[in-house]
PDB file of C-alpha atoms in Angstrom:
ATOM      1  CA  UNK A 260     -18.446 -10.116  -0.622  1.00 41.00           C
ATOM      2  CA  UNK A 261     -18.259  -6.541   1.484  1.00 45.00           C
ATOM      3  CA  UNK A 262     -21.412  -5.557   2.608  1.00 44.00           C
ATOM      4  CA  UNK A 263     -22.193  -1.843   2.319  1.00 45.00           C
ATOM      5  CA  UNK A 264     -19.698  -1.350  -0.635  1.00 55.00           C
ATOM      6  CA  UNK A 265     -19.905  -0.293  -3.971  1.00 65.00           C
ATOM      7  CA  UNK A 266     -20.392  -3.275  -6.765  1.00 73.00           C
ATOM      8  CA  UNK A 267     -16.955  -2.512  -8.260  1.00 76.00           C
ATOM      9  CA  UNK A 268     -14.784  -3.996  -5.491  1.00 88.00           C
ATOM     10  CA  UNK A 269     -17.380  -6.812  -5.025  1.00 90.00           C
ATOM     11  CA  UNK A 270     -16.705  -7.789  -8.533  1.00 93.00           C
ATOM     12  CA  UNK A 271     -13.055  -7.684  -8.253  1.00 95.00           C
ATOM     13  CA  UNK A 272     -13.213  -9.827  -5.156  1.00 95.00           C
ATOM     14  CA  UNK A 273     -15.361 -12.427  -7.113  1.00 96.00           C
ATOM     15  CA  UNK A 274     -12.738 -12.714  -9.799  1.00 97.00           C
ATOM     16  CA  UNK A 275     -10.086 -13.008  -7.232  1.00 97.00           C
ATOM     17  CA  UNK A 276     -11.911 -16.026  -5.715  1.00 97.00           C
ATOM     18  CA  UNK A 277     -12.373 -17.501  -9.180  1.00 97.00           C
ATOM     19  CA  UNK A 278      -8.487 -17.481  -9.445  1.00 96.00           C
ATOM     20  CA  UNK A 279      -8.063 -18.865  -5.902  1.00 94.00           C
ATOM     21  CA  UNK A 280     -10.509 -21.751  -6.767  1.00 95.00           C
ATOM     22  CA  UNK A 281      -8.534 -22.327 -10.025  1.00 95.00           C
ATOM     23  CA  UNK A 282      -5.277 -22.447  -8.381  1.00 91.00           C
ATOM     24  CA  UNK A 283      -6.651 -24.938  -5.537  1.00 89.00           C
ATOM     25  CA  UNK A 284      -7.920 -27.317  -8.344  1.00 90.00           C
ATOM     26  CA  UNK A 285      -5.079 -27.051 -10.660  1.00 88.00           C
ATOM     27  CA  UNK A 286      -2.357 -27.331  -7.900  1.00 84.00           C
ATOM     28  CA  UNK A 287      -3.999 -29.105  -5.150  1.00 78.00           C
ATOM     29  CA  UNK A 288      -2.068 -29.332  -1.737  1.00 65.00           C
ATOM     30  CA  UNK A 289       0.693 -27.039  -3.053  1.00 64.00           C
ATOM     31  CA  UNK A 290       1.671 -23.543  -2.194  1.00 58.00           C
ATOM     32  CA  UNK A 291       2.301 -20.735  -4.461  1.00 51.00           C
ATOM     33  CA  UNK A 292       5.984 -20.701  -3.979  1.00 51.00           C
ATOM     34  CA  UNK A 293       6.336 -24.508  -4.462  1.00 57.00           C
ATOM     35  CA  UNK A 294       4.802 -24.719  -7.586  1.00 56.00           C
ATOM     36  CA  UNK A 295       7.352 -23.286  -9.809  1.00 58.00           C
ATOM     37  CA  UNK A 296       7.764 -20.119 -12.078  1.00 66.00           C
ATOM     38  CA  UNK A 297       5.040 -18.729 -14.103  1.00 82.00           C
ATOM     39  CA  UNK A 298       2.320 -21.045 -13.009  1.00 88.00           C
ATOM     40  CA  UNK A 299      -0.146 -18.183 -12.618  1.00 91.00           C
ATOM     41  CA  UNK A 300       0.097 -17.448 -16.262  1.00 91.00           C
ATOM     42  CA  UNK A 301      -2.218 -20.625 -17.220  1.00 92.00           C
ATOM     43  CA  UNK A 302      -5.117 -19.010 -15.819  1.00 95.00           C
ATOM     44  CA  UNK A 303      -7.519 -18.048 -18.528  1.00 96.00           C
ATOM     45  CA  UNK A 304      -9.497 -15.333 -16.742  1.00 97.00           C
ATOM     46  CA  UNK A 305      -6.772 -12.658 -16.231  1.00 98.00           C
ATOM     47  CA  UNK A 306      -8.424 -10.283 -18.496  1.00 98.00           C
ATOM     48  CA  UNK A 307     -11.843 -10.033 -16.318  1.00 98.00           C
ATOM     49  CA  UNK A 308      -9.369  -9.631 -13.130  1.00 98.00           C
ATOM     50  CA  UNK A 309      -7.556  -6.799 -14.907  1.00 98.00           C
ATOM     51  CA  UNK A 310     -10.765  -5.165 -16.065  1.00 97.00           C
ATOM     52  CA  UNK A 311     -12.418  -5.611 -12.349  1.00 96.00           C
ATOM     53  CA  UNK A 312      -9.280  -4.206 -10.781  1.00 97.00           C
ATOM     54  CA  UNK A 313      -9.000  -1.113 -12.836  1.00 96.00           C
ATOM     55  CA  UNK A 314     -12.730  -0.292 -12.119  1.00 95.00           C
ATOM     56  CA  UNK A 315     -12.474  -0.699  -8.541  1.00 95.00           C
ATOM     57  CA  UNK A 316      -9.458   1.628  -8.399  1.00 96.00           C
ATOM     58  CA  UNK A 317     -11.511   4.069 -10.548  1.00 94.00           C
ATOM     59  CA  UNK A 318     -14.743   3.977  -8.638  1.00 92.00           C
ATOM     60  CA  UNK A 319     -13.537   3.328  -5.073  1.00 93.00           C
ATOM     61  CA  UNK A 320     -11.656   5.251  -2.320  1.00 92.00           C
ATOM     62  CA  UNK A 321      -8.889   2.981  -0.271  1.00 94.00           C
ATOM     63  CA  UNK A 322      -9.716   4.877   2.819  1.00 92.00           C
ATOM     64  CA  UNK A 323     -13.019   3.165   2.768  1.00 91.00           C
ATOM     65  CA  UNK A 324     -11.559  -0.277   3.443  1.00 92.00           C
ATOM     66  CA  UNK A 325      -9.628  -1.889   6.344  1.00 91.00           C
ATOM     67  CA  UNK A 326      -6.286  -3.577   5.822  1.00 92.00           C
ATOM     68  CA  UNK A 327      -7.831  -6.893   6.015  1.00 91.00           C
ATOM     69  CA  UNK A 328     -10.534  -5.994   3.378  1.00 91.00           C
ATOM     70  CA  UNK A 329      -7.689  -4.908   0.985  1.00 94.00           C
ATOM     71  CA  UNK A 330      -5.494  -8.152   1.464  1.00 95.00           C
ATOM     72  CA  UNK A 331      -7.149  -9.855  -1.429  1.00 96.00           C
ATOM     73  CA  UNK A 332      -5.794  -7.127  -3.912  1.00 96.00           C
ATOM     74  CA  UNK A 333      -2.218  -7.662  -2.312  1.00 96.00           C
ATOM     75  CA  UNK A 334      -2.776 -11.302  -3.247  1.00 96.00           C
ATOM     76  CA  UNK A 335      -3.644 -10.947  -6.730  1.00 97.00           C
ATOM     77  CA  UNK A 336      -0.951  -8.517  -7.379  1.00 97.00           C
ATOM     78  CA  UNK A 337       1.563 -10.986  -6.290  1.00 96.00           C
ATOM     79  CA  UNK A 338       0.111 -13.655  -8.532  1.00 95.00           C
ATOM     80  CA  UNK A 339       0.170 -11.376 -11.436  1.00 96.00           C
ATOM     81  CA  UNK A 340       4.184 -11.166 -11.270  1.00 95.00           C
ATOM     82  CA  UNK A 341       4.838 -12.384 -14.600  1.00 95.00           C
ATOM     83  CA  UNK A 342       2.973  -9.747 -16.423  1.00 96.00           C
ATOM     84  CA  UNK A 343       2.910  -7.014 -13.729  1.00 97.00           C
ATOM     85  CA  UNK A 344      -0.318  -5.312 -15.197  1.00 98.00           C
ATOM     86  CA  UNK A 345      -1.778  -5.182 -11.829  1.00 98.00           C
ATOM     87  CA  UNK A 346       1.230  -3.448 -10.383  1.00 98.00           C
ATOM     88  CA  UNK A 347       1.373  -1.195 -13.195  1.00 97.00           C
ATOM     89  CA  UNK A 348      -2.443  -0.097 -13.132  1.00 98.00           C
ATOM     90  CA  UNK A 349      -2.080   0.364  -9.282  1.00 98.00           C
ATOM     91  CA  UNK A 350       1.141   2.737  -9.693  1.00 97.00           C
ATOM     92  CA  UNK A 351      -1.157   4.975 -11.995  1.00 96.00           C
ATOM     93  CA  UNK A 352      -3.358   5.487  -9.011  1.00 96.00           C
ATOM     94  CA  UNK A 353      -1.243   7.477  -6.506  1.00 95.00           C
ATOM     95  CA  UNK A 354      -3.551   7.246  -3.431  1.00 96.00           C
ATOM     96  CA  UNK A 355      -4.354   3.460  -3.936  1.00 97.00           C
ATOM     97  CA  UNK A 356      -0.437   2.948  -4.468  1.00 97.00           C
ATOM     98  CA  UNK A 357       0.436   4.627  -1.341  1.00 97.00           C
ATOM     99  CA  UNK A 358      -2.234   2.461   0.743  1.00 97.00           C
ATOM    100  CA  UNK A 359      -1.105  -0.844  -0.709  1.00 97.00           C
ATOM    101  CA  UNK A 360       2.580  -0.005  -0.449  1.00 97.00           C
ATOM    102  CA  UNK A 361       2.039   0.188   3.434  1.00 97.00           C
ATOM    103  CA  UNK A 362      -0.050  -3.121   3.161  1.00 96.00           C
ATOM    104  CA  UNK A 363       2.855  -4.665   1.409  1.00 97.00           C
ATOM    105  CA  UNK A 364       5.605  -3.795   3.763  1.00 96.00           C
ATOM    106  CA  UNK A 365       3.796  -5.784   6.308  1.00 94.00           C
ATOM    107  CA  UNK A 366       3.019  -8.717   4.126  1.00 92.00           C
ATOM    108  CA  UNK A 367       4.822 -12.036   3.918  1.00 91.00           C
ATOM    109  CA  UNK A 368       4.723 -12.272   0.273  1.00 92.00           C
ATOM    110  CA  UNK A 369       7.702 -10.922  -1.711  1.00 96.00           C
ATOM    111  CA  UNK A 370       6.185 -11.350  -5.027  1.00 95.00           C
ATOM    112  CA  UNK A 371       4.028  -8.122  -4.465  1.00 96.00           C
ATOM    113  CA  UNK A 372       6.523  -6.108  -2.795  1.00 97.00           C
ATOM    114  CA  UNK A 373       9.284  -6.483  -5.459  1.00 98.00           C
ATOM    115  CA  UNK A 374       6.679  -5.281  -8.014  1.00 98.00           C
ATOM    116  CA  UNK A 375       5.741  -2.010  -5.872  1.00 98.00           C
ATOM    117  CA  UNK A 376       9.443  -1.392  -5.040  1.00 98.00           C
ATOM    118  CA  UNK A 377      10.239  -1.282  -8.930  1.00 97.00           C
ATOM    119  CA  UNK A 378       7.630   1.453  -9.512  1.00 97.00           C
ATOM    120  CA  UNK A 379       8.481   3.725  -6.655  1.00 97.00           C
ATOM    121  CA  UNK A 380      10.062   6.233  -9.351  1.00 95.00           C
ATOM    122  CA  UNK A 381       6.656   7.107 -10.538  1.00 94.00           C
ATOM    123  CA  UNK A 382       5.170   8.216  -7.414  1.00 94.00           C
ATOM    124  CA  UNK A 383       4.282  12.100  -7.412  1.00 93.00           C
ATOM    125  CA  UNK A 384       5.117  12.295  -3.633  1.00 94.00           C
ATOM    126  CA  UNK A 385       8.848  11.943  -3.898  1.00 94.00           C
ATOM    127  CA  UNK A 386       9.218  12.137  -0.088  1.00 96.00           C
ATOM    128  CA  UNK A 387       6.945   9.338   0.465  1.00 97.00           C
ATOM    129  CA  UNK A 388       8.426   7.253  -2.377  1.00 97.00           C
ATOM    130  CA  UNK A 389      12.110   7.720  -0.776  1.00 97.00           C
ATOM    131  CA  UNK A 390      10.575   6.551   2.670  1.00 97.00           C
ATOM    132  CA  UNK A 391       9.183   3.457   1.108  1.00 98.00           C
ATOM    133  CA  UNK A 392      12.556   3.068  -0.806  1.00 98.00           C
ATOM    134  CA  UNK A 393      14.319   2.982   2.520  1.00 97.00           C
ATOM    135  CA  UNK A 394      12.165   0.059   3.523  1.00 97.00           C
ATOM    136  CA  UNK A 395      11.934  -1.739   0.452  1.00 98.00           C
ATOM    137  CA  UNK A 396      15.919  -1.826   0.064  1.00 97.00           C
ATOM    138  CA  UNK A 397      16.374  -3.308   3.515  1.00 96.00           C
ATOM    139  CA  UNK A 398      13.687  -6.059   2.825  1.00 96.00           C
ATOM    140  CA  UNK A 399      14.612  -9.490   4.199  1.00 94.00           C
ATOM    141  CA  UNK A 400      14.007 -10.817   0.797  1.00 95.00           C
ATOM    142  CA  UNK A 401      16.918 -10.316  -1.528  1.00 95.00           C
ATOM    143  CA  UNK A 402      15.218  -9.870  -4.941  1.00 96.00           C
ATOM    144  CA  UNK A 403      13.095  -7.059  -3.287  1.00 97.00           C
ATOM    145  CA  UNK A 404      15.942  -5.466  -1.878  1.00 97.00           C
ATOM    146  CA  UNK A 405      17.712  -5.695  -5.169  1.00 97.00           C
ATOM    147  CA  UNK A 406      14.721  -4.283  -7.139  1.00 97.00           C
ATOM    148  CA  UNK A 407      14.689  -1.526  -4.642  1.00 98.00           C
ATOM    149  CA  UNK A 408      18.587  -0.601  -5.071  1.00 98.00           C
ATOM    150  CA  UNK A 409      17.803  -0.219  -8.705  1.00 98.00           C
ATOM    151  CA  UNK A 410      15.221   2.455  -7.966  1.00 97.00           C
ATOM    152  CA  UNK A 411      17.926   4.396  -5.905  1.00 98.00           C
ATOM    153  CA  UNK A 412      19.441   6.510  -8.631  1.00 98.00           C
ATOM    154  CA  UNK A 413      16.186   8.024  -9.524  1.00 97.00           C
ATOM    155  CA  UNK A 414      15.042   8.929  -6.100  1.00 97.00           C
ATOM    156  CA  UNK A 415      18.092   9.025  -3.908  1.00 97.00           C
ATOM    157  CA  UNK A 416      21.121   9.443  -5.996  1.00 97.00           C
ATOM    158  CA  UNK A 417      23.166  10.958  -2.845  1.00 97.00           C
ATOM    159  CA  UNK A 418      22.866   7.494  -1.152  1.00 97.00           C
ATOM    160  CA  UNK A 419      23.689   5.219  -4.047  1.00 98.00           C
ATOM    161  CA  UNK A 420      27.384   4.952  -2.999  1.00 98.00           C
ATOM    162  CA  UNK A 421      26.484   4.041   0.632  1.00 97.00           C
ATOM    163  CA  UNK A 422      24.138   1.306  -0.517  1.00 98.00           C
ATOM    164  CA  UNK A 423      26.179  -0.010  -3.180  1.00 98.00           C
ATOM    165  CA  UNK A 424      28.984  -0.577  -0.815  1.00 97.00           C
ATOM    166  CA  UNK A 425      26.634  -2.225   1.546  1.00 97.00           C
ATOM    167  CA  UNK A 426      25.332  -4.419  -1.090  1.00 96.00           C
ATOM    168  CA  UNK A 427      28.695  -5.394  -2.250  1.00 97.00           C
ATOM    169  CA  UNK A 428      29.805  -6.727   1.235  1.00 94.00           C
ATOM    170  CA  UNK A 429      26.669  -8.170   2.770  1.00 90.00           C
ATOM    171  CA  UNK A 430      26.712 -11.824   3.246  1.00 82.00           C
ATOM    172  CA  UNK A 431      23.055 -12.532   4.284  1.00 81.00           C
ATOM    173  CA  UNK A 432      22.373 -13.750   0.973  1.00 82.00           C
ATOM    174  CA  UNK A 433      25.539 -15.455   0.021  1.00 84.00           C
ATOM    175  CA  UNK A 434      24.177 -17.732  -2.787  1.00 89.00           C
ATOM    176  CA  UNK A 435      22.811 -14.399  -4.621  1.00 94.00           C
ATOM    177  CA  UNK A 436      26.002 -12.285  -3.811  1.00 95.00           C
ATOM    178  CA  UNK A 437      27.005 -12.142  -7.459  1.00 96.00           C
ATOM    179  CA  UNK A 438      23.573 -10.523  -8.382  1.00 96.00           C
ATOM    180  CA  UNK A 439      23.672  -8.253  -5.371  1.00 96.00           C
ATOM    181  CA  UNK A 440      27.148  -6.996  -6.798  1.00 97.00           C
ATOM    182  CA  UNK A 441      25.902  -6.504 -10.382  1.00 98.00           C
ATOM    183  CA  UNK A 442      23.153  -4.471  -8.980  1.00 98.00           C
ATOM    184  CA  UNK A 443      25.704  -2.355  -7.182  1.00 98.00           C
ATOM    185  CA  UNK A 444      27.862  -1.931 -10.104  1.00 98.00           C
ATOM    186  CA  UNK A 445      24.634  -0.825 -12.309  1.00 98.00           C
ATOM    187  CA  UNK A 446      23.685   1.933  -9.905  1.00 98.00           C
ATOM    188  CA  UNK A 447      27.007   3.286  -9.714  1.00 98.00           C
ATOM    189  CA  UNK A 448      27.046   3.623 -13.316  1.00 98.00           C
ATOM    190  CA  UNK A 449      23.771   5.062 -13.424  1.00 98.00           C
ATOM    191  CA  UNK A 450      24.855   7.984 -11.109  1.00 98.00           C
ATOM    192  CA  UNK A 451      28.273   8.128 -12.936  1.00 97.00           C
ATOM    193  CA  UNK A 452      29.987   7.566  -9.554  1.00 98.00           C
ATOM    194  CA  UNK A 453      33.852   7.973  -9.279  1.00 97.00           C
ATOM    195  CA  UNK A 454      33.810   4.946  -7.415  1.00 98.00           C
ATOM    196  CA  UNK A 455      32.592   2.862 -10.328  1.00 98.00           C
ATOM    197  CA  UNK A 456      36.229   1.962 -11.521  1.00 97.00           C
ATOM    198  CA  UNK A 457      37.131   0.760  -8.125  1.00 97.00           C
ATOM    199  CA  UNK A 458      34.249  -1.618  -8.246  1.00 98.00           C
ATOM    200  CA  UNK A 459      34.757  -2.622 -11.768  1.00 98.00           C
ATOM    201  CA  UNK A 460      38.186  -3.745 -10.595  1.00 97.00           C
ATOM    202  CA  UNK A 461      36.787  -5.475  -7.663  1.00 98.00           C
ATOM    203  CA  UNK A 462      34.131  -7.481 -10.068  1.00 98.00           C
ATOM    204  CA  UNK A 463      37.266  -8.571 -11.973  1.00 97.00           C
ATOM    205  CA  UNK A 464      38.834  -9.825  -8.840  1.00 97.00           C
ATOM    206  CA  UNK A 465      35.796 -11.628  -7.817  1.00 96.00           C
ATOM    207  CA  UNK A 466      35.729 -13.500 -11.133  1.00 96.00           C
ATOM    208  CA  UNK A 467      32.318 -14.926 -11.272  1.00 96.00           C
ATOM    209  CA  UNK A 468      30.875 -15.218 -14.671  1.00 97.00           C
ATOM    210  CA  UNK A 469      27.681 -13.080 -14.612  1.00 97.00           C
ATOM    211  CA  UNK A 470      29.278 -10.452 -12.596  1.00 98.00           C
ATOM    212  CA  UNK A 471      32.249 -10.346 -15.143  1.00 98.00           C
ATOM    213  CA  UNK A 472      29.704 -10.122 -17.924  1.00 98.00           C
ATOM    214  CA  UNK A 473      27.920  -7.017 -16.198  1.00 98.00           C
ATOM    215  CA  UNK A 474      31.329  -5.447 -15.795  1.00 97.00           C
ATOM    216  CA  UNK A 475      32.301  -5.840 -19.597  1.00 97.00           C
ATOM    217  CA  UNK A 476      28.941  -4.503 -20.792  1.00 96.00           C
ATOM    218  CA  UNK A 477      29.675  -1.354 -18.472  1.00 97.00           C
ATOM    219  CA  UNK A 478      33.167  -1.090 -19.828  1.00 94.00           C
ATOM    220  CA  UNK A 479      31.816  -1.351 -23.380  1.00 92.00           C
ATOM    221  CA  UNK A 480      29.406   1.532 -22.907  1.00 90.00           C
ATOM    222  CA  UNK A 481      32.185   3.683 -21.257  1.00 83.00           C
ATOM    223  CA  UNK A 482      34.293   3.325 -24.353  1.00 80.00           C
ATOM    224  CA  UNK A 483      31.809   4.475 -26.607  1.00 76.00           C
ATOM    225  CA  UNK A 484      32.125   8.089 -28.033  1.00 71.00           C
ATOM    226  CA  UNK A 485      30.391  10.572 -25.991  1.00 62.00           C
ATOM    227  CA  UNK A 486      30.051   8.186 -23.044  1.00 59.00           C
TER     228      UNK A 486
END
C-alpha cells in the first residue's frame, strides 16, 4: 500500500491485488492475452473493485501519484474490457481521465487504450481530446486505431476523409483490412462525405463479405425517406 496516501486509494489497490491473485490461481503460468476472451468476467469481486475505484477517484487527486503508482489503475481498467465500467467511470472524471490517457499511451496493453480512445468524445477539453485522438488513431494496435477512427466524426470531422483514405489503403494489418475499411465507410457516412459513394463502389469491388454487408447497410439507410 502507498504510505502517506489517503485510505481510498489503498483500498483500491487491495482490491486490484485480490484480482491479480485470483487470475494467477485460476490461470497459472498464462498471460492475459493467451487465456482467451472474457476470462476476466469469471471474477466474483468486480463490484468491490468498482466501488473502490469510484471512491478513489472521488476522494483523491491524480497529481498526488507517480506514473508507477497509478500503473495498477491502468491494469485493472484493461482487465475490465468486457463490461468497460471502470473506463466509463474514469471518463466522468476529467482530470483523472487526462492523467490515465497519458499513461495509457505509454503502456503496452491495448485493452486499456481502446477503451479510453472510444471515450474521447466525452472530454470537456476538446483540444486535449483531439491531441489524444491523433495519438490513438495512429496506435500500432489495429483495434485501438480503429476505435479511435470511429471517434473522429465527433472530434475532428475535417480530418475524416484523410484518415478514411489512409485506413482504406494501409496494409500494416493485412488480416484486419476488411474491418479497417468498414470503419472508413462508417466515418465517411457519419460526416456525410461526398466521397462515400466512391468508397461504397470500392467496397463492392473488394467483395469481402463483412465489408459488403456494411456497404449494404449504409446504402439501405441512404434510401430511407429523409436520409
